[in-house]
CSV table of C-alpha atoms and ligand atoms in Angstrom, one decimal:
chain,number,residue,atom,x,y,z
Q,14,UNK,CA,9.2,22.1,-69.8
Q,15,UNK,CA,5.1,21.7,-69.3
Q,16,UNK,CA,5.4,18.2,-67.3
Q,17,UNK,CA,5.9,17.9,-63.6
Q,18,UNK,CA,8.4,15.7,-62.7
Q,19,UNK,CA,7.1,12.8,-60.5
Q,20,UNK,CA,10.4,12.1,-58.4
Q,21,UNK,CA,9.8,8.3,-57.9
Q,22,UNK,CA,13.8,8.6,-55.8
Q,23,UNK,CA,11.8,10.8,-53.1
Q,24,UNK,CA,8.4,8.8,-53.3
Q,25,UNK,CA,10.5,5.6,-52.5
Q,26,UNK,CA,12.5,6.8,-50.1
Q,27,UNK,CA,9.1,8.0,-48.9
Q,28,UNK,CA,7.8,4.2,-48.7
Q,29,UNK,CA,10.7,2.8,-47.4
Q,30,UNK,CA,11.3,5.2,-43.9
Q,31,UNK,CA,7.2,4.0,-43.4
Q,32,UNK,CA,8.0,0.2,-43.8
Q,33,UNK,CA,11.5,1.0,-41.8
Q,34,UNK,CA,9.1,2.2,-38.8
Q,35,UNK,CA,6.7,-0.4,-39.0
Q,36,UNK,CA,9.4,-3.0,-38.8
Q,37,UNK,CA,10.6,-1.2,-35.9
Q,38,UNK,CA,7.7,-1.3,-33.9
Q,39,UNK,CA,7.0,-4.8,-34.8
Q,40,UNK,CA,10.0,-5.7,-33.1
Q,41,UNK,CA,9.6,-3.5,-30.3
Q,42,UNK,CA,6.7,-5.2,-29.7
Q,43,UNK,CA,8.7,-9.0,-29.6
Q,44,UNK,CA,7.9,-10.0,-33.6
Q,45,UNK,CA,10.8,-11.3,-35.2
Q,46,UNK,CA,12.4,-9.7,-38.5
Q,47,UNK,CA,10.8,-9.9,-41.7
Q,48,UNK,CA,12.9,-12.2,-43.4
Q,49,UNK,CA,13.2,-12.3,-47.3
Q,50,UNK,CA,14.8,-15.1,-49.5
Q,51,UNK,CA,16.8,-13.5,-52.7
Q,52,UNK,CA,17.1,-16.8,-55.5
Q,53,UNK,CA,19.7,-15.9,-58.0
Q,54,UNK,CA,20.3,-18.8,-60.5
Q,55,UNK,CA,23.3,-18.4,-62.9
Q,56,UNK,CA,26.1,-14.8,-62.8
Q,57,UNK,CA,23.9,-12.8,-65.3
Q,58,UNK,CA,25.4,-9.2,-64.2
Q,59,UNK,CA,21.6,-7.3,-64.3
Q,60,UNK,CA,20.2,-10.0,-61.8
Q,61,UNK,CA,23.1,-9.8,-59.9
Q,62,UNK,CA,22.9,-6.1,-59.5
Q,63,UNK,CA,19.2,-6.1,-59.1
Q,64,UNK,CA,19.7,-9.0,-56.1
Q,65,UNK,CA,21.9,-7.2,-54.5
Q,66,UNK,CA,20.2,-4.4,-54.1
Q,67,UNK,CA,16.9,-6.5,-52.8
Q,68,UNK,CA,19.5,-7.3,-50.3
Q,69,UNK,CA,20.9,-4.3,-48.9
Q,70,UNK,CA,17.5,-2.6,-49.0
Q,71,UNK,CA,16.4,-5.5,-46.3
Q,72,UNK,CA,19.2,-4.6,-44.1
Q,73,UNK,CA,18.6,-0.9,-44.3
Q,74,UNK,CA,14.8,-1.1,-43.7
Q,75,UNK,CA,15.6,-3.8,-40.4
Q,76,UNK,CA,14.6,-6.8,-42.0
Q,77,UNK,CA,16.8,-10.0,-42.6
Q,78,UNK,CA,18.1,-11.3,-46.2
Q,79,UNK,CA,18.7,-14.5,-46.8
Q,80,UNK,CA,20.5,-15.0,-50.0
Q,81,UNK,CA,21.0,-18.4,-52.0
Q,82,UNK,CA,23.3,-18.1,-55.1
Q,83,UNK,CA,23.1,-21.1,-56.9
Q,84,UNK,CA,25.3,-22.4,-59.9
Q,85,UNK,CA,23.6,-22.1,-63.7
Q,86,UNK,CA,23.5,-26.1,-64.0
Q,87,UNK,CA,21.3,-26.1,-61.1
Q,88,UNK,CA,18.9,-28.8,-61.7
Q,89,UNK,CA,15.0,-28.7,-61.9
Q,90,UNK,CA,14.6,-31.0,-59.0
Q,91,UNK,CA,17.4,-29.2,-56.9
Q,92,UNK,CA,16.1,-26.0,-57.2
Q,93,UNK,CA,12.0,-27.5,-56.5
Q,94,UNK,CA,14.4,-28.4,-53.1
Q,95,UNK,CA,15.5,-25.1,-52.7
Q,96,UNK,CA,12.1,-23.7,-52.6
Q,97,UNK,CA,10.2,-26.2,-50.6
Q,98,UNK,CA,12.8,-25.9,-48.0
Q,99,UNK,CA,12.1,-22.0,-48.0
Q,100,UNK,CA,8.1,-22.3,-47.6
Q,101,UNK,CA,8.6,-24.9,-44.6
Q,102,UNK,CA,11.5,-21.8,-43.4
Q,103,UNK,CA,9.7,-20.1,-40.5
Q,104,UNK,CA,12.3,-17.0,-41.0
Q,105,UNK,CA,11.4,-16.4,-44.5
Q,106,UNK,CA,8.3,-14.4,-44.9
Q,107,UNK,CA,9.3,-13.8,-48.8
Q,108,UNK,CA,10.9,-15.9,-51.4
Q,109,UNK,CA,12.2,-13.7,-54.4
Q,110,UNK,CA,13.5,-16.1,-57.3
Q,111,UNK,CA,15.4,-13.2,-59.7
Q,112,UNK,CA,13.7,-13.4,-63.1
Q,113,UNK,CA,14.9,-14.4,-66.0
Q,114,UNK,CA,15.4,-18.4,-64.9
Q,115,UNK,CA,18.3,-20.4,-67.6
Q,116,UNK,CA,16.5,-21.7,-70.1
Q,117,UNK,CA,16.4,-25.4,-69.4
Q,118,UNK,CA,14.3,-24.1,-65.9
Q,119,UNK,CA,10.4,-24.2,-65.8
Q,120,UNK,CA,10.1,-21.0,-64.6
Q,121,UNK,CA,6.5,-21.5,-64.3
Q,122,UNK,CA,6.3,-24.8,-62.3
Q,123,UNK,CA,8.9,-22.7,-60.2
Q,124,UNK,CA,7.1,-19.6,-59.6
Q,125,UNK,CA,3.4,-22.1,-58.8
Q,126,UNK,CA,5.5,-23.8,-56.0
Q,127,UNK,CA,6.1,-20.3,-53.9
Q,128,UNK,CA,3.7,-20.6,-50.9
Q,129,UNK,CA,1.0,-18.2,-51.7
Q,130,UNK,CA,1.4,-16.4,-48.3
Q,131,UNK,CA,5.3,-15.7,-49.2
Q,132,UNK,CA,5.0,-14.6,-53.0
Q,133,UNK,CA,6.0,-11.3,-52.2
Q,134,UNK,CA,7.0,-10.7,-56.2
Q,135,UNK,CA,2.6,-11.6,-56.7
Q,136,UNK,CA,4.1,-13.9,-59.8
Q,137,UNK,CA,2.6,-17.1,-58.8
Q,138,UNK,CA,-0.3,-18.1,-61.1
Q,139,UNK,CA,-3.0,-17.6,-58.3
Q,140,UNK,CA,-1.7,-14.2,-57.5
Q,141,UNK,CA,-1.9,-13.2,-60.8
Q,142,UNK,CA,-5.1,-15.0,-61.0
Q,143,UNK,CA,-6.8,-13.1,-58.7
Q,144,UNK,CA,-5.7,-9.8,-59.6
Q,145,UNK,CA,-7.2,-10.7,-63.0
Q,146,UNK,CA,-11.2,-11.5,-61.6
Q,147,UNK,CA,-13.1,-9.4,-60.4
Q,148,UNK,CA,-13.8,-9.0,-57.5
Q,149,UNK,CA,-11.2,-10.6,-56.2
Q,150,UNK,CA,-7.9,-9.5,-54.4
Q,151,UNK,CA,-4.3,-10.8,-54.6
Q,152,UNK,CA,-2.2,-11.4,-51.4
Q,153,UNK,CA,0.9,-9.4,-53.4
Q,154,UNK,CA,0.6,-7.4,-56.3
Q,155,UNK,CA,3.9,-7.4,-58.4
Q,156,UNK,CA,6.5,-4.9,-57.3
Q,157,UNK,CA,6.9,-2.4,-60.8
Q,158,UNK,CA,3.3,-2.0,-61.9
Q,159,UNK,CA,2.7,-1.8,-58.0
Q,160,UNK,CA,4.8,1.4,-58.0
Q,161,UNK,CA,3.4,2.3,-61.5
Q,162,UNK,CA,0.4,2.9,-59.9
Q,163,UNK,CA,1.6,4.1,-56.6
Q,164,UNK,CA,3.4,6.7,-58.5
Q,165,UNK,CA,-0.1,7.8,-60.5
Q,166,UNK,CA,-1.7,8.4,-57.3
Q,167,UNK,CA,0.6,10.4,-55.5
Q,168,UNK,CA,0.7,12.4,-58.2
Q,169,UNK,CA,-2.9,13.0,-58.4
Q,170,UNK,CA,-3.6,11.5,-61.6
Q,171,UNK,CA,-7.1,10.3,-61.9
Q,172,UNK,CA,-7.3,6.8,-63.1
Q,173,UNK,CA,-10.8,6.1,-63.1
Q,174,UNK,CA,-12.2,6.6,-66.5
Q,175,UNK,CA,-8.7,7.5,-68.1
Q,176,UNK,CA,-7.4,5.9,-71.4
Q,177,UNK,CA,-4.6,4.5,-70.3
Q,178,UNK,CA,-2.2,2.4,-72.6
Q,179,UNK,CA,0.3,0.2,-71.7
Q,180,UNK,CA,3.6,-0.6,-73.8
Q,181,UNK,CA,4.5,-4.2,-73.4
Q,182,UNK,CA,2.9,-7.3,-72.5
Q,183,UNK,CA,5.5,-8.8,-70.1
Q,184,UNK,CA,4.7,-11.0,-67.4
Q,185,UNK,CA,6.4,-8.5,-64.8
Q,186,UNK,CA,5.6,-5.4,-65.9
Q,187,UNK,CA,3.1,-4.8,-68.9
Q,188,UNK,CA,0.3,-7.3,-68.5
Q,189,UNK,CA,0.0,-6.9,-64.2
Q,190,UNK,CA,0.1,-3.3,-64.8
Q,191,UNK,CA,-2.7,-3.9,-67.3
Q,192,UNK,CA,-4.9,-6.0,-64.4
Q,193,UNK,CA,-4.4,-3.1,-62.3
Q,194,UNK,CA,-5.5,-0.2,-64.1
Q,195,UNK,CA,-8.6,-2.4,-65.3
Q,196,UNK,CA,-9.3,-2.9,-61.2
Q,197,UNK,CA,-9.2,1.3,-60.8
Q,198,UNK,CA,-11.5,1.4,-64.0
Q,199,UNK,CA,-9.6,2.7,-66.6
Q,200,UNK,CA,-10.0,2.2,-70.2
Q,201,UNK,CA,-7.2,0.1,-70.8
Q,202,UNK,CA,-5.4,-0.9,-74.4
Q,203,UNK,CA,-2.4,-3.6,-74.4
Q,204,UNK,CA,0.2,-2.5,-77.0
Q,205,UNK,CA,2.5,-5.1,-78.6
Q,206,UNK,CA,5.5,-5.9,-81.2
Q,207,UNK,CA,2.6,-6.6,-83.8
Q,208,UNK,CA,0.4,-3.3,-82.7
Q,209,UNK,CA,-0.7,-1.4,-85.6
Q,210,UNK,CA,-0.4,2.1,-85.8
Q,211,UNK,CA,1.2,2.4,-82.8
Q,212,UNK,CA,2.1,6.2,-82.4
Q,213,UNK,CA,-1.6,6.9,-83.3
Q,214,UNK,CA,-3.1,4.6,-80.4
Q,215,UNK,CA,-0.4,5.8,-77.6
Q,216,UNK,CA,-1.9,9.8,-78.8
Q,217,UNK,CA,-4.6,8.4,-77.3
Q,218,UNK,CA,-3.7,7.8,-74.1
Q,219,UNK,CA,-4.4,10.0,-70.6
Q,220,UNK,CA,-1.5,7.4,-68.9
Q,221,UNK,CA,1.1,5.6,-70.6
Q,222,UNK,CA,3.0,3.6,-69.2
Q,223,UNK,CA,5.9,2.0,-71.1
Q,224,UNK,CA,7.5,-1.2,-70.8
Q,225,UNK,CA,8.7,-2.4,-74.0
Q,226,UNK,CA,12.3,-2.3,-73.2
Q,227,UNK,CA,13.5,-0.1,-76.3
Q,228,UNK,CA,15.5,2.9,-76.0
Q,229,UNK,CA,13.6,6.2,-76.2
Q,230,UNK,CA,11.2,4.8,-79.1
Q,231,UNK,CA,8.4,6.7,-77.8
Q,232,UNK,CA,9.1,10.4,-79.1
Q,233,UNK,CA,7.0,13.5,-78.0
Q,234,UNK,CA,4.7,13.4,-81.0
Q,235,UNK,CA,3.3,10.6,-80.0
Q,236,UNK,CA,1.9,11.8,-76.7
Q,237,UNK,CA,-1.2,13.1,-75.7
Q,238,UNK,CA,-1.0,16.8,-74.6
Q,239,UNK,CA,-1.6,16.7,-70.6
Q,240,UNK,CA,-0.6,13.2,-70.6
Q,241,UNK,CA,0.8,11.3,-67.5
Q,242,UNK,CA,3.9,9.0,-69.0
Q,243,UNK,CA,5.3,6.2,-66.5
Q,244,UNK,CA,8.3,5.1,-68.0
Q,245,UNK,CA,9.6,1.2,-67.2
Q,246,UNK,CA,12.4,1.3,-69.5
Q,247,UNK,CA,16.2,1.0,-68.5
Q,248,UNK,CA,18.6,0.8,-71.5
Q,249,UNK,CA,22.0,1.2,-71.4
Q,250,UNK,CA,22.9,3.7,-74.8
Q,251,UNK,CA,26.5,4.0,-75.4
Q,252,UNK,CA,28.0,7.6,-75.1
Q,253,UNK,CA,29.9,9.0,-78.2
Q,254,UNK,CA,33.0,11.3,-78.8
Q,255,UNK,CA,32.0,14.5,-81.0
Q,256,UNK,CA,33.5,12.3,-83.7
Q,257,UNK,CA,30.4,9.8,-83.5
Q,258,UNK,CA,32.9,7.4,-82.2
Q,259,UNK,CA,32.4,5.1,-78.6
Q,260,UNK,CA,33.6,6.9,-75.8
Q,261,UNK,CA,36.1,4.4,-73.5
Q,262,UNK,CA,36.2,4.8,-70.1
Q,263,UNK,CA,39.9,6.0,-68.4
Q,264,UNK,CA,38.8,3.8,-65.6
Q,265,UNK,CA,37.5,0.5,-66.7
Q,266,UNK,CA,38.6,0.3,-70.5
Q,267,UNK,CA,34.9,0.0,-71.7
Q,268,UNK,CA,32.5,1.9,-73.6
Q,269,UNK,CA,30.8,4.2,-71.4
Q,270,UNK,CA,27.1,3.7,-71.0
Q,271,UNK,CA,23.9,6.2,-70.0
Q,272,UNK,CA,20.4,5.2,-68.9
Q,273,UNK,CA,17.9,6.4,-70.9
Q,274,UNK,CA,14.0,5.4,-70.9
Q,275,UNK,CA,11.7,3.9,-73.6
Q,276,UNK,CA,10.2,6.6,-73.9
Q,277,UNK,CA,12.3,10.3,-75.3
Q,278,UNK,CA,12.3,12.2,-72.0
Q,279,UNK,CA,13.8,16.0,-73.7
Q,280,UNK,CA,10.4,15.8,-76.2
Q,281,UNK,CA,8.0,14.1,-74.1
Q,282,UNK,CA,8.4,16.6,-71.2
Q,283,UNK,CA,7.9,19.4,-73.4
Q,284,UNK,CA,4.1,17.0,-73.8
Q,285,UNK,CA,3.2,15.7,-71.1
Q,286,UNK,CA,1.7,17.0,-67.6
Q,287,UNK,CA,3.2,14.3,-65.4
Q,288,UNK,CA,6.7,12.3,-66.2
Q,289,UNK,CA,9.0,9.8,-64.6
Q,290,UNK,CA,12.3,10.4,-65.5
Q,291,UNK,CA,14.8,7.4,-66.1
Q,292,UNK,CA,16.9,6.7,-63.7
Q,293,UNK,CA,15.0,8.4,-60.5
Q,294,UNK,CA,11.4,7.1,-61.5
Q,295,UNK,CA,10.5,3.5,-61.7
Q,296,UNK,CA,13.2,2.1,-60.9
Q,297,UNK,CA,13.6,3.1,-57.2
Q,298,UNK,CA,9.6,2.4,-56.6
Q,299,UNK,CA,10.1,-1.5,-57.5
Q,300,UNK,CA,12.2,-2.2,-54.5
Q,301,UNK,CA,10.2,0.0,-52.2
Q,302,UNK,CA,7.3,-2.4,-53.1
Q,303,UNK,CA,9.5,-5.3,-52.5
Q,304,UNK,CA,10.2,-4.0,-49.5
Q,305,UNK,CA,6.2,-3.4,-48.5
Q,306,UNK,CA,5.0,-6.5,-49.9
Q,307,UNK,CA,7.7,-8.5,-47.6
Q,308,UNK,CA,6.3,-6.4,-44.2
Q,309,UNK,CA,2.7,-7.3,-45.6
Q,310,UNK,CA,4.1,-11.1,-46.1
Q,311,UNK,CA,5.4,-11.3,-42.3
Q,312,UNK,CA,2.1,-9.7,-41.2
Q,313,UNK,CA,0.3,-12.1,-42.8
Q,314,UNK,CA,2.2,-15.0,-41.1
Q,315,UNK,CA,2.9,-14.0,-38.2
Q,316,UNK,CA,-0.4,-11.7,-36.8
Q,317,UNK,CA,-2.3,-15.0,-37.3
H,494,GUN,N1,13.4,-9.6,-63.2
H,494,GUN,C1,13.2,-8.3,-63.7
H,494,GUN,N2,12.3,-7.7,-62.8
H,494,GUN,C2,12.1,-8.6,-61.8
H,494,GUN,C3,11.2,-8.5,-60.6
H,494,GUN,O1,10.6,-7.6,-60.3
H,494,GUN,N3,11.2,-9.7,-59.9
H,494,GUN,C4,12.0,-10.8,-60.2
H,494,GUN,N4,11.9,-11.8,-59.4
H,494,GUN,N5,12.7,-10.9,-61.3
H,494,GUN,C5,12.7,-9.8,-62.1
């Protein structure tokens, strides 16, 4: 192996005791709990995992979660209610509605009526706004290209001047993470489904970061020797027998699954001088930012 591992586990855990001290004193000194609102619309099992997880990383850290599971039919106007009754909430600092919204849902007129102050996700169109001018500065900066980057820089990878290419286009992941390396002055290229040549253009890149949501498509051959590879991706690949056949779990009666990355971590370390391995890289850093963007959110409101 060439690459060094960037441990995004340790780096989060890293975050999290700072923002778990700064809560502390902030209490100490008579400031009330952060306080962050988890919205989870519908029973999809990912959000639910991923909310859950919001919420015990709340408790741990010494801030308060305040959850709202609401039923799939939700309407438009009853869930509009649900968020104007969080900005006027002087407890909640952060309102986190789990993405992705049922489909009859305007997730956009949803995401505009956060209050600016408690967007601590940075999805709400003047957020995102911002950290597209120059120039400018957003309140929040979205959690997974927040840790993207984090993760670059404590790793010592120079992003100034870099070629950096970014897989996927996504509102959360690949088109902030885009805005962001543009802000450090990198050379930045947005790669798509309709991106030609696609192996040839990722050779080219000093950072990749990949965010296309497709397992281990990325092979070593397509990375540039020395190259710093942030990998997004979490896809569930089912495990086989020797026979090529699913392998069941004893416990549960289900195919057993394993996480692998979009990119092909056994030939892309061999590659690469920097790597984030899937799970243990991005994954953990996304709620660490969560985390830090809620303290920054009661800051904000309540150092006024
Ligand atoms: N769905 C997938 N990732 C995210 C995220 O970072 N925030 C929210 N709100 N929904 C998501």
């Amino acid at each position: 192996m060439t690459a060094q591992l960037i441990d995004g586990k340790l780096i989060a855990q890293q975050v999290r005791e700072q923002v778990t001290a700064e809560v502390a004193k902030r209490v100490a000194a008579g400031k009330p709990r952060p306080g962050l609102a988890t919205v989870l619309v519908g029973d999809r099992v990912d959000s639910a995992t991923y909310v859950a997880a919001k919420q015990k990383a709340c408790e741990e850290l010494g801030m308060v979660s305040y959850h709202h599971p609401l039923p799939a039919e939700i309407t438009q106007l009853e869930l509009e209610r649900v968020i104007r009754d969080l900005n006027e909430d002087e407890l909640v600092n952060g309102i986190l509605v789990q993405l992705p919204l049922p489909a009859h849902l305007d997730e956009e007129r949803i995401l505009s009526l956060i209050s600016i102050e408690k967007d601590v996700d940075g999805f709400s169109p003047i957020n995102i706004g911002r950290l597209a001018q120059k120039g400018r500065e957003p309140l929040f900066v979205p959690c997974t290209p927040y840790g993207c980057i984090y993760l670059l820089e404590r790793a010592g990878v120079k992003i100034e001047g870099a070629n950096a290419v970014v897989l996927g286009r996504s509102n959360i992941v690949g088109m902030p993470a885009a805005l962001l390396l543009i802000g450090k002055n990198a050379t930045v290229t947005v790669c798509h489904s309709r991106t030609k040549n696609l192996p040839e253009v990722v050779r080219q890149a000093d950072i990749l970061i990949a965010a296309i949501g497709r397992a281990e498509m990325v092979r070593g051959d397509w990375i540039k020797p020395g190259a710093a590879v942030i990998d997004v991706g979490i896809n569930g690949v089912p495990l086989l027998n020797p026979d090529g056949s699913p392998l069941i779990s004893e416990k549960t009666g289900k195919p057993r699954q394993k996480l692998v990355g979009d990119v092909n971590f056994e030939e892309a370390k061999e590659v690469a001088g920097f790597i984030t391995p899937v799970p243990g890289g991005v994954g953990p850093m996304t709620i660490a930012m969560l985390m830090r963007n809620t303290l920054r959110a009661a800051e904000i409101q309540q150092d006024r």
